[in-house]
Amino acid sequence: MKLAVVGGGSTYTPELIDGFARLRDTLPITELVLVDPAADRLELVGGLARRIFARQGHDGKIVTTSDVDAGVEGADAVLLQLRVGGQAARNQDETWPLECGCVGQETTGAGGLAKALRTVPVVLDIAERVRRANPDAWIIDFTNPVGIVTRALLQAGHKAVGLCNVAIGFQRKFARLLDVAPSEVHLDHVGLNHLTWETGVRLGGPEGENVLPRLLAEHGEAVAEDLRLPLSVVDRLGVVPSYYLRYFYAHDEVVRELGSKPSRAAEVAAMEKELLAMYGDPALDEKPALLAKRGGAFYSEAAVDLAASLLGGGGSPYQVVNTSNNGTLPFLADDAVIEVQAAVGPSGPVPLPVAPLDPLFAGLIANVTAYEDLALEAALRGGRDRVFKALLAHPLVGQHAYADGLTDRLIAHNREHLAWA
């Protein structure tokens, strides 16, 4: 079995490698190709990846290359984890929206739109190369904004599934609080990427007992603390929102916080410098503890599980993925991309039925889906007016003066990545 990771020079990659090594019985990789244009980073990450495999007794071959076509040739699955513009572009995404009093964040709001505009054309080019090399290969997208990128891939006819680590993070957290194995926790997880709610927490599977009321009654403070929301808000919602919902539920508070400290991108850039120095140590043969602070917790387990199921192996029967709506949420178009529990197998994911949603949640999902429609149109066709309309539609922007100012800033900061600008 051959897998390729585009963006393999990321400092995230050792987390993925560690999962591939530990879970080799679930996903028996014979060849792993790390693809990245940054040759210096790639060799550091590739060297550590080989040492991790060797330490854990994995006999798979690890290859590094900057050539996408060569890297994906013959691959059974291709994982996308790229960042167009690197941390420098992310730093801009997180700062210039604050000038207009709006959240600066790399996956939602104006910053998220900027990332989508940079990313979608690049991902579609890579996907076409994958299709030419091996039309049967699955594309697993971990590249943000996952919902918009996955929709672009599916709309272009690619065999693609989007993946995020929010759900598996909640599963592991709830399992610890409930003192059960993670495999016993099934989430009623619904929404869009980075806009989701856990409306049920079931033990044993989709038909299991819903212990969410008990979880909140006994561990509400711990849950609310992780979300950085008041417990009273979580109790009134009666569900567990993704921590990304704080950008919506406490927007002005978050803007004040973000304006008073260095960006997360600046923190990550410093961390990456330290990590890459560690990766260059020939004695290091395991992922360093510092990597846990980089983000992406449990990404490797989720990626292995999904790839194993898509390639006919022993993955979990139900997994949270980003895939086409196809009637799952009746208030959205069939081709909208939603993030829900799905039965996953070699023919792809099939969303499980979702109970009717409270208008409080359904309304926001519909609103952000409309924004994503416009964002994808702007990413595919370009133009200032399309960018403006997408921003005007986003609930974190929504006013024409803000949308105008943010449009000008977005184009100014991303001109080198926007062919039409």
Short mmCIF file of C-alpha atoms in Angstrom, two decimals:
data_model
loop_
_atom_site.label_atom_id
_atom_site.label_comp_id
_atom_site.label_asym_id
_atom_site.label_seq_id
_atom_site.Cartn_x
_atom_site.Cartn_y
_atom_site.Cartn_z
CA MET A 1 0.00 0.00 0.00
CA LYS A 2 1.38 3.38 -1.03
CA LEU A 3 0.35 6.68 0.56
CA ALA A 4 1.49 10.17 -0.33
CA VAL A 5 1.37 13.22 1.95
CA VAL A 6 1.37 16.55 0.11
CA GLY A 7 2.70 19.10 2.57
CA GLY A 8 4.92 16.39 4.02
CA GLY A 9 7.47 18.97 5.16
CA SER A 10 5.04 20.29 7.76
CA THR A 11 6.10 20.16 11.38
CA TYR A 12 2.80 18.29 11.90
CA THR A 13 4.12 15.32 9.92
CA PRO A 14 5.94 13.45 12.74
CA GLU A 15 2.57 13.21 14.52
CA LEU A 16 1.20 11.51 11.41
CA ILE A 17 4.27 9.28 11.09
CA ASP A 18 3.96 8.18 14.71
CA GLY A 19 0.36 7.14 14.05
CA PHE A 20 1.31 5.24 10.90
CA ALA A 21 3.99 3.39 12.87
CA ARG A 22 1.84 2.54 15.89
CA LEU A 23 -1.23 1.57 13.86
CA ARG A 24 0.52 -0.37 11.10
CA ASP A 25 -1.74 -3.38 11.60
CA THR A 26 -4.73 -1.18 10.77
CA LEU A 27 -3.03 0.54 7.83
CA PRO A 28 -0.19 -1.60 6.44
CA ILE A 29 1.82 0.97 4.47
CA THR A 30 4.65 -0.37 2.33
CA GLU A 31 5.67 3.00 0.88
CA LEU A 32 5.08 6.52 2.19
CA VAL A 33 6.00 9.53 0.08
CA LEU A 34 6.38 12.96 1.66
CA VAL A 35 5.91 15.70 -0.94
CA ASP A 36 6.88 19.31 -0.27
CA PRO A 37 8.51 22.15 -2.24
CA ALA A 38 10.57 23.21 0.81
CA ALA A 39 13.54 20.88 0.39
CA ASP A 40 15.32 21.93 3.58
CA ARG A 41 12.29 21.26 5.81
CA LEU A 42 11.44 18.11 3.91
CA GLU A 43 14.81 16.48 4.54
CA LEU A 44 14.65 17.26 8.27
CA VAL A 45 11.13 15.86 8.58
CA GLY A 46 11.92 12.90 6.32
CA GLY A 47 14.97 11.95 8.36
CA LEU A 48 13.00 11.97 11.60
CA ALA A 49 10.17 10.03 9.92
CA ARG A 50 12.58 7.25 8.93
CA ARG A 51 13.99 7.09 12.45
CA ILE A 52 10.49 6.88 13.96
CA PHE A 53 9.63 3.99 11.63
CA ALA A 54 12.90 2.25 12.50
CA ARG A 55 12.45 2.70 16.26
CA GLN A 56 8.95 1.24 16.12
CA GLY A 57 9.90 -1.62 13.82
CA HIS A 58 7.96 -0.48 10.76
CA ASP A 59 9.57 -1.81 7.58
CA GLY A 60 7.79 0.58 5.20
CA LYS A 61 9.90 2.73 2.89
CA ILE A 62 9.78 6.54 3.30
CA VAL A 63 10.59 8.64 0.24
CA THR A 64 10.85 12.45 0.02
CA THR A 65 10.36 14.52 -3.12
CA SER A 66 9.41 18.00 -4.28
CA ASP A 67 7.82 16.55 -7.44
CA VAL A 68 4.06 16.18 -6.96
CA ASP A 69 3.59 14.05 -10.07
CA ALA A 70 6.28 11.58 -9.03
CA GLY A 71 5.11 11.55 -5.43
CA VAL A 72 1.49 10.66 -6.14
CA GLU A 73 2.23 8.13 -8.90
CA GLY A 74 0.69 4.80 -7.92
CA ALA A 75 -0.58 6.09 -4.56
CA ASP A 76 -3.67 4.41 -3.12
CA ALA A 77 -4.48 7.54 -1.11
CA VAL A 78 -3.14 11.09 -1.02
CA LEU A 79 -3.34 13.20 2.14
CA LEU A 80 -3.36 16.97 1.69
CA GLN A 81 -2.02 19.08 4.56
CA LEU A 82 -0.56 22.09 2.78
CA ARG A 83 -0.44 25.74 3.78
CA VAL A 84 -0.17 28.14 0.85
CA GLY A 85 1.91 31.12 1.93
CA GLY A 86 3.13 29.44 5.11
CA GLN A 87 2.95 30.95 8.57
CA ALA A 88 3.63 34.42 7.14
CA ALA A 89 0.30 34.34 5.28
CA ARG A 90 -1.40 32.93 8.35
CA ASN A 91 -0.04 35.79 10.43
CA GLN A 92 -1.65 38.23 8.01
CA ASP A 93 -4.97 36.33 8.13
CA GLU A 94 -4.94 36.71 11.90
CA THR A 95 -4.06 40.41 12.04
CA TRP A 96 -5.50 42.60 9.26
CA PRO A 97 -9.17 41.69 10.03
CA LEU A 98 -8.64 43.15 13.50
CA GLU A 99 -8.09 46.54 11.87
CA CYS A 100 -11.80 46.48 10.99
CA GLY A 101 -12.92 45.19 14.38
CA CYS A 102 -13.48 41.66 13.10
CA VAL A 103 -12.06 38.33 14.25
CA GLY A 104 -8.68 37.50 12.79
CA GLN A 105 -8.56 33.72 12.41
CA GLU A 106 -7.14 31.44 9.73
CA THR A 107 -10.22 29.30 9.06
CA THR A 108 -13.24 31.52 9.63
CA GLY A 109 -14.25 35.09 8.92
CA ALA A 110 -12.17 37.24 6.59
CA GLY A 111 -8.93 35.38 7.33
CA GLY A 112 -10.58 32.09 6.50
CA LEU A 113 -11.78 33.49 3.19
CA ALA A 114 -8.25 34.67 2.37
CA LYS A 115 -6.94 31.19 3.03
CA ALA A 116 -9.65 29.65 0.84
CA LEU A 117 -8.80 31.98 -2.05
CA ARG A 118 -5.11 31.05 -1.83
CA THR A 119 -5.70 27.37 -1.31
CA VAL A 120 -8.50 26.16 -3.58
CA PRO A 121 -6.70 26.69 -6.92
CA VAL A 122 -3.55 24.98 -5.63
CA VAL A 123 -5.46 21.99 -4.23
CA LEU A 124 -7.45 21.56 -7.46
CA ASP A 125 -4.20 21.53 -9.45
CA ILE A 126 -2.78 18.84 -7.18
CA ALA A 127 -6.01 16.83 -7.39
CA GLU A 128 -5.89 16.88 -11.19
CA ARG A 129 -2.36 15.50 -11.01
CA VAL A 130 -3.56 12.75 -8.70
CA ARG A 131 -6.42 11.93 -11.07
CA ARG A 132 -4.04 11.68 -14.04
CA ALA A 133 -1.61 9.50 -12.10
CA ASN A 134 -4.20 7.23 -10.49
CA PRO A 135 -7.92 7.99 -10.92
CA ASP A 136 -8.84 5.41 -8.28
CA ALA A 137 -6.83 7.08 -5.51
CA TRP A 138 -8.68 8.63 -2.58
CA ILE A 139 -7.87 12.21 -1.59
CA ILE A 140 -8.09 12.90 2.15
CA ASP A 141 -8.13 16.63 2.79
CA PHE A 142 -6.86 18.03 6.09
CA THR A 143 -6.10 21.40 4.49
CA ASN A 144 -8.13 24.30 5.90
CA PRO A 145 -10.70 25.59 5.40
CA VAL A 146 -11.64 21.91 5.09
CA GLY A 147 -15.32 22.40 4.22
CA ILE A 148 -14.69 24.77 1.32
CA VAL A 149 -11.67 22.83 0.03
CA THR A 150 -13.55 19.51 0.17
CA ARG A 151 -16.50 21.02 -1.66
CA ALA A 152 -14.16 22.30 -4.39
CA LEU A 153 -12.73 18.80 -4.75
CA LEU A 154 -16.11 17.07 -4.86
CA GLN A 155 -17.56 19.65 -7.23
CA ALA A 156 -14.67 18.90 -9.62
CA GLY A 157 -15.48 15.17 -9.47
CA HIS A 158 -12.61 13.97 -7.30
CA LYS A 159 -12.75 11.02 -4.88
CA ALA A 160 -12.32 13.16 -1.79
CA VAL A 161 -13.20 13.20 1.89
CA GLY A 162 -12.50 16.03 4.32
CA LEU A 163 -11.03 15.37 7.75
CA CYS A 164 -10.81 17.46 10.93
CA ASN A 165 -9.52 16.57 14.39
CA VAL A 166 -12.18 18.45 16.40
CA ALA A 167 -14.50 15.44 16.71
CA ILE A 168 -11.83 12.94 17.72
CA GLY A 169 -10.58 15.47 20.28
CA PHE A 170 -14.04 15.62 21.84
CA GLN A 171 -14.34 11.84 21.72
CA ARG A 172 -11.08 11.40 23.63
CA LYS A 173 -11.96 14.13 26.13
CA PHE A 174 -15.40 12.69 26.83
CA ALA A 175 -14.01 9.17 27.13
CA ARG A 176 -11.61 10.35 29.86
CA LEU A 177 -14.37 12.15 31.72
CA LEU A 178 -16.70 9.15 31.49
CA ASP A 179 -13.88 6.66 32.24
CA VAL A 180 -14.59 4.53 29.17
CA ALA A 181 -12.56 3.50 26.12
CA PRO A 182 -12.66 6.05 23.27
CA SER A 183 -14.10 3.40 20.96
CA GLU A 184 -17.17 3.27 23.23
CA VAL A 185 -17.98 6.96 22.63
CA HIS A 186 -20.12 7.78 19.60
CA LEU A 187 -20.82 11.46 18.95
CA ASP A 188 -23.97 12.90 17.46
CA HIS A 189 -21.78 15.44 15.69
CA VAL A 190 -23.44 17.83 13.24
CA GLY A 191 -22.74 21.03 11.35
CA LEU A 192 -20.07 22.37 9.03
CA ASN A 193 -16.34 22.20 9.43
CA HIS A 194 -15.38 24.37 12.42
CA LEU A 195 -19.07 25.06 13.02
CA THR A 196 -20.35 21.96 14.81
CA TRP A 197 -22.24 20.84 17.88
CA GLU A 198 -22.25 17.58 19.82
CA THR A 199 -26.01 17.07 20.21
CA GLY A 200 -25.58 13.63 21.77
CA VAL A 201 -22.86 11.49 23.34
CA ARG A 202 -23.74 7.80 23.03
CA LEU A 203 -22.11 4.76 24.54
CA GLY A 204 -21.54 1.80 22.25
CA GLY A 205 -22.67 3.19 18.90
CA PRO A 206 -25.31 5.23 17.07
CA GLU A 207 -28.17 3.54 18.93
CA GLY A 208 -26.50 3.61 22.33
CA GLU A 209 -27.58 5.45 25.46
CA ASN A 210 -27.26 9.24 25.20
CA VAL A 211 -25.20 10.27 28.23
CA LEU A 212 -24.75 13.92 27.23
CA PRO A 213 -27.08 15.16 30.03
CA ARG A 214 -25.06 13.20 32.59
CA LEU A 215 -21.78 14.38 31.07
CA LEU A 216 -22.80 18.03 31.41
CA ALA A 217 -24.28 17.54 34.87
CA GLU A 218 -21.16 15.85 36.23
CA HIS A 219 -18.39 17.47 34.17
CA GLY A 220 -19.89 20.67 32.79
CA GLU A 221 -17.22 22.90 34.30
CA ALA A 222 -14.41 20.95 32.63
CA VAL A 223 -16.20 20.99 29.28
CA ALA A 224 -16.98 24.71 29.46
CA GLU A 225 -13.41 25.53 30.52
CA ASP A 226 -12.03 23.83 27.38
CA LEU A 227 -14.51 25.77 25.23
CA ARG A 228 -13.68 29.04 27.02
CA LEU A 229 -17.39 29.70 27.37
CA PRO A 230 -19.39 30.20 30.59
CA LEU A 231 -20.96 27.02 31.91
CA SER A 232 -24.29 28.83 31.96
CA VAL A 233 -24.12 29.21 28.17
CA VAL A 234 -23.33 25.53 27.62
CA ASP A 235 -26.16 24.53 29.98
CA ARG A 236 -28.65 26.75 28.16
CA LEU A 237 -27.60 25.37 24.78
CA GLY A 238 -27.93 21.82 26.07
CA VAL A 239 -25.23 20.68 23.63
CA VAL A 240 -21.46 20.97 23.37
CA PRO A 241 -20.44 23.49 20.70
CA SER A 242 -17.10 23.30 18.95
CA TYR A 243 -14.56 25.67 20.46
CA TYR A 244 -14.68 27.52 17.13
CA LEU A 245 -18.21 28.65 18.05
CA ARG A 246 -16.62 31.04 20.53
CA TYR A 247 -15.79 33.26 17.55
CA PHE A 248 -19.55 33.59 17.02
CA TYR A 249 -20.88 33.46 20.59
CA ALA A 250 -18.26 35.81 22.06
CA HIS A 251 -17.05 37.72 19.00
CA ASP A 252 -16.29 41.10 20.57
CA GLU A 253 -14.56 39.54 23.56
CA VAL A 254 -12.36 37.46 21.23
CA VAL A 255 -11.48 40.50 19.11
CA ARG A 256 -10.29 42.34 22.24
CA GLU A 257 -8.21 39.34 23.28
CA LEU A 258 -6.63 38.89 19.87
CA GLY A 259 -5.72 42.57 19.68
CA SER A 260 -3.87 42.43 22.98
CA LYS A 261 -1.31 39.71 22.25
CA PRO A 262 0.90 38.25 19.49
CA SER A 263 -0.89 36.20 16.84
CA ARG A 264 -1.11 32.45 17.09
CA ALA A 265 0.85 32.34 13.82
CA ALA A 266 3.75 34.16 15.50
CA GLU A 267 3.69 31.64 18.34
CA VAL A 268 3.60 28.71 15.91
CA ALA A 269 6.42 30.14 13.77
CA ALA A 270 8.68 30.29 16.84
CA MET A 271 7.62 26.78 17.80
CA GLU A 272 8.30 25.48 14.29
CA LYS A 273 11.82 26.89 14.37
CA GLU A 274 12.50 25.01 17.58
CA LEU A 275 10.87 21.82 16.27
CA LEU A 276 12.88 21.83 13.05
CA ALA A 277 16.08 22.18 15.07
CA MET A 278 15.00 19.13 17.07
CA TYR A 279 14.13 17.20 13.91
CA GLY A 280 17.69 17.73 12.68
CA ASP A 281 19.12 15.85 15.68
CA PRO A 282 20.10 12.39 14.38
CA ALA A 283 19.57 10.96 17.86
CA LEU A 284 15.88 11.93 17.92
CA ASP A 285 13.71 8.97 16.91
CA GLU A 286 10.30 9.85 18.37
CA LYS A 287 7.96 12.80 18.14
CA PRO A 288 9.05 15.44 20.69
CA ALA A 289 6.75 16.55 23.50
CA LEU A 290 6.76 20.10 22.11
CA LEU A 291 4.80 18.88 19.09
CA ALA A 292 1.70 18.51 21.28
CA LYS A 293 1.59 22.31 21.59
CA ARG A 294 1.69 22.72 17.80
CA GLY A 295 -1.93 21.56 17.40
CA GLY A 296 -3.47 18.72 15.44
CA ALA A 297 -3.96 16.39 18.41
CA PHE A 298 -5.15 12.90 17.39
CA TYR A 299 -4.86 13.83 13.70
CA SER A 300 -2.81 10.70 13.03
CA GLU A 301 -5.38 8.36 14.59
CA ALA A 302 -8.20 9.99 12.62
CA ALA A 303 -6.20 9.86 9.37
CA VAL A 304 -5.25 6.21 9.81
CA ASP A 305 -8.84 5.26 10.66
CA LEU A 306 -10.23 7.04 7.61
CA ALA A 307 -7.60 5.78 5.17
CA ALA A 308 -8.00 2.21 6.44
CA SER A 309 -11.76 2.30 5.90
CA LEU A 310 -11.53 3.87 2.44
CA LEU A 311 -8.90 1.36 1.35
CA GLY A 312 -10.82 -1.67 2.61
CA GLY A 313 -8.96 -2.24 5.83
CA GLY A 314 -10.00 -2.35 9.45
CA GLY A 315 -11.07 1.20 10.15
CA SER A 316 -13.95 2.10 12.46
CA PRO A 317 -17.40 1.60 10.92
CA TYR A 318 -18.49 5.15 11.79
CA GLN A 319 -16.34 8.25 11.55
CA VAL A 320 -16.87 12.01 11.53
CA VAL A 321 -15.99 13.34 8.08
CA ASN A 322 -16.68 16.20 5.70
CA THR A 323 -18.76 15.00 2.77
CA SER A 324 -21.70 15.89 0.53
CA ASN A 325 -24.97 16.62 2.30
CA ASN A 326 -27.18 14.57 -0.06
CA GLY A 327 -30.34 15.28 1.91
CA THR A 328 -28.88 14.69 5.37
CA LEU A 329 -29.72 18.25 6.43
CA PRO A 330 -32.91 18.97 4.46
CA PHE A 331 -32.49 22.75 4.62
CA LEU A 332 -29.21 22.60 2.63
CA ALA A 333 -28.53 21.76 -1.00
CA ASP A 334 -27.39 18.23 -1.73
CA ASP A 335 -23.94 19.40 -2.82
CA ALA A 336 -23.25 21.37 0.35
CA VAL A 337 -20.43 19.83 2.39
CA ILE A 338 -21.33 18.99 5.98
CA GLU A 339 -19.39 17.50 8.90
CA VAL A 340 -21.26 14.55 10.41
CA GLN A 341 -20.95 10.95 11.45
CA ALA A 342 -20.86 8.65 8.44
CA ALA A 343 -20.54 4.98 7.64
CA VAL A 344 -17.21 4.77 5.80
CA GLY A 345 -16.07 2.07 3.42
CA PRO A 346 -14.26 1.61 0.08
CA SER A 347 -17.15 3.26 -1.78
CA GLY A 348 -16.84 6.37 0.40
CA PRO A 349 -18.75 7.92 3.30
CA VAL A 350 -22.51 7.71 3.72
CA PRO A 351 -23.84 10.18 6.33
CA LEU A 352 -25.92 8.73 9.15
CA PRO A 353 -29.40 10.19 9.68
CA VAL A 354 -29.46 13.38 11.74
CA ALA A 355 -32.34 14.34 14.03
CA PRO A 356 -34.09 17.64 13.21
CA LEU A 357 -31.95 20.53 14.39
CA ASP A 358 -32.93 23.38 16.67
CA PRO A 359 -33.36 26.57 14.57
CA LEU A 360 -30.60 28.13 16.68
CA PHE A 361 -28.12 25.75 15.06
CA ALA A 362 -29.80 25.21 11.70
CA GLY A 363 -30.00 28.94 11.05
CA LEU A 364 -26.27 29.50 11.58
CA ILE A 365 -25.42 26.44 9.48
CA ALA A 366 -27.56 27.76 6.62
CA ASN A 367 -26.00 31.22 6.89
CA VAL A 368 -22.41 29.96 6.84
CA THR A 369 -23.20 27.53 4.03
CA ALA A 370 -24.39 30.49 1.93
CA TYR A 371 -21.09 32.22 2.70
CA GLU A 372 -19.18 29.07 1.68
CA ASP A 373 -21.07 28.99 -1.63
CA LEU A 374 -19.95 32.55 -2.34
CA ALA A 375 -16.43 31.90 -1.03
CA LEU A 376 -15.96 28.98 -3.40
CA GLU A 377 -17.25 31.05 -6.30
CA ALA A 378 -14.71 33.75 -5.43
CA ALA A 379 -11.91 31.17 -5.16
CA LEU A 380 -12.75 29.65 -8.54
CA ARG A 381 -13.53 32.79 -10.52
CA GLY A 382 -11.91 35.67 -8.64
CA GLY A 383 -12.94 39.30 -8.70
CA ARG A 384 -13.35 41.98 -6.07
CA ASP A 385 -17.16 41.89 -6.18
CA ARG A 386 -17.22 38.15 -5.45
CA VAL A 387 -14.89 38.63 -2.48
CA PHE A 388 -17.06 41.48 -1.20
CA LYS A 389 -20.26 39.42 -1.48
CA ALA A 390 -18.70 36.49 0.38
CA LEU A 391 -17.60 38.77 3.21
CA LEU A 392 -20.96 40.53 3.34
CA ALA A 393 -22.64 37.11 3.69
CA HIS A 394 -20.41 35.97 6.56
CA PRO A 395 -22.11 36.40 9.96
CA LEU A 396 -18.82 37.56 11.49
CA VAL A 397 -18.70 40.49 9.01
CA GLY A 398 -22.16 41.31 7.69
CA GLN A 399 -21.92 45.09 7.28
CA HIS A 400 -21.10 46.70 3.94
CA ALA A 401 -18.50 49.09 5.34
CA TYR A 402 -16.67 46.22 7.05
CA ALA A 403 -16.92 44.06 3.94
CA ASP A 404 -15.51 46.85 1.75
CA GLY A 405 -12.58 47.51 4.06
CA LEU A 406 -11.82 43.83 4.51
CA THR A 407 -11.99 43.20 0.76
CA ASP A 408 -9.35 45.84 0.11
CA ARG A 409 -7.12 44.47 2.85
CA LEU A 410 -7.55 40.86 1.73
CA ILE A 411 -6.54 41.64 -1.84
CA ALA A 412 -3.61 43.83 -0.76
CA HIS A 413 -2.19 41.15 1.54
CA ASN A 414 -2.73 38.23 -0.87
CA ARG A 415 -2.06 39.72 -4.30
CA GLU A 416 0.90 37.42 -4.97
CA HIS A 417 -1.36 34.38 -4.48
CA LEU A 418 -4.34 35.63 -6.50
CA ALA A 419 -3.87 35.28 -10.26
CA TRP A 420 -6.82 37.57 -10.99
CA ALA A 421 -5.56 40.39 -8.74
#
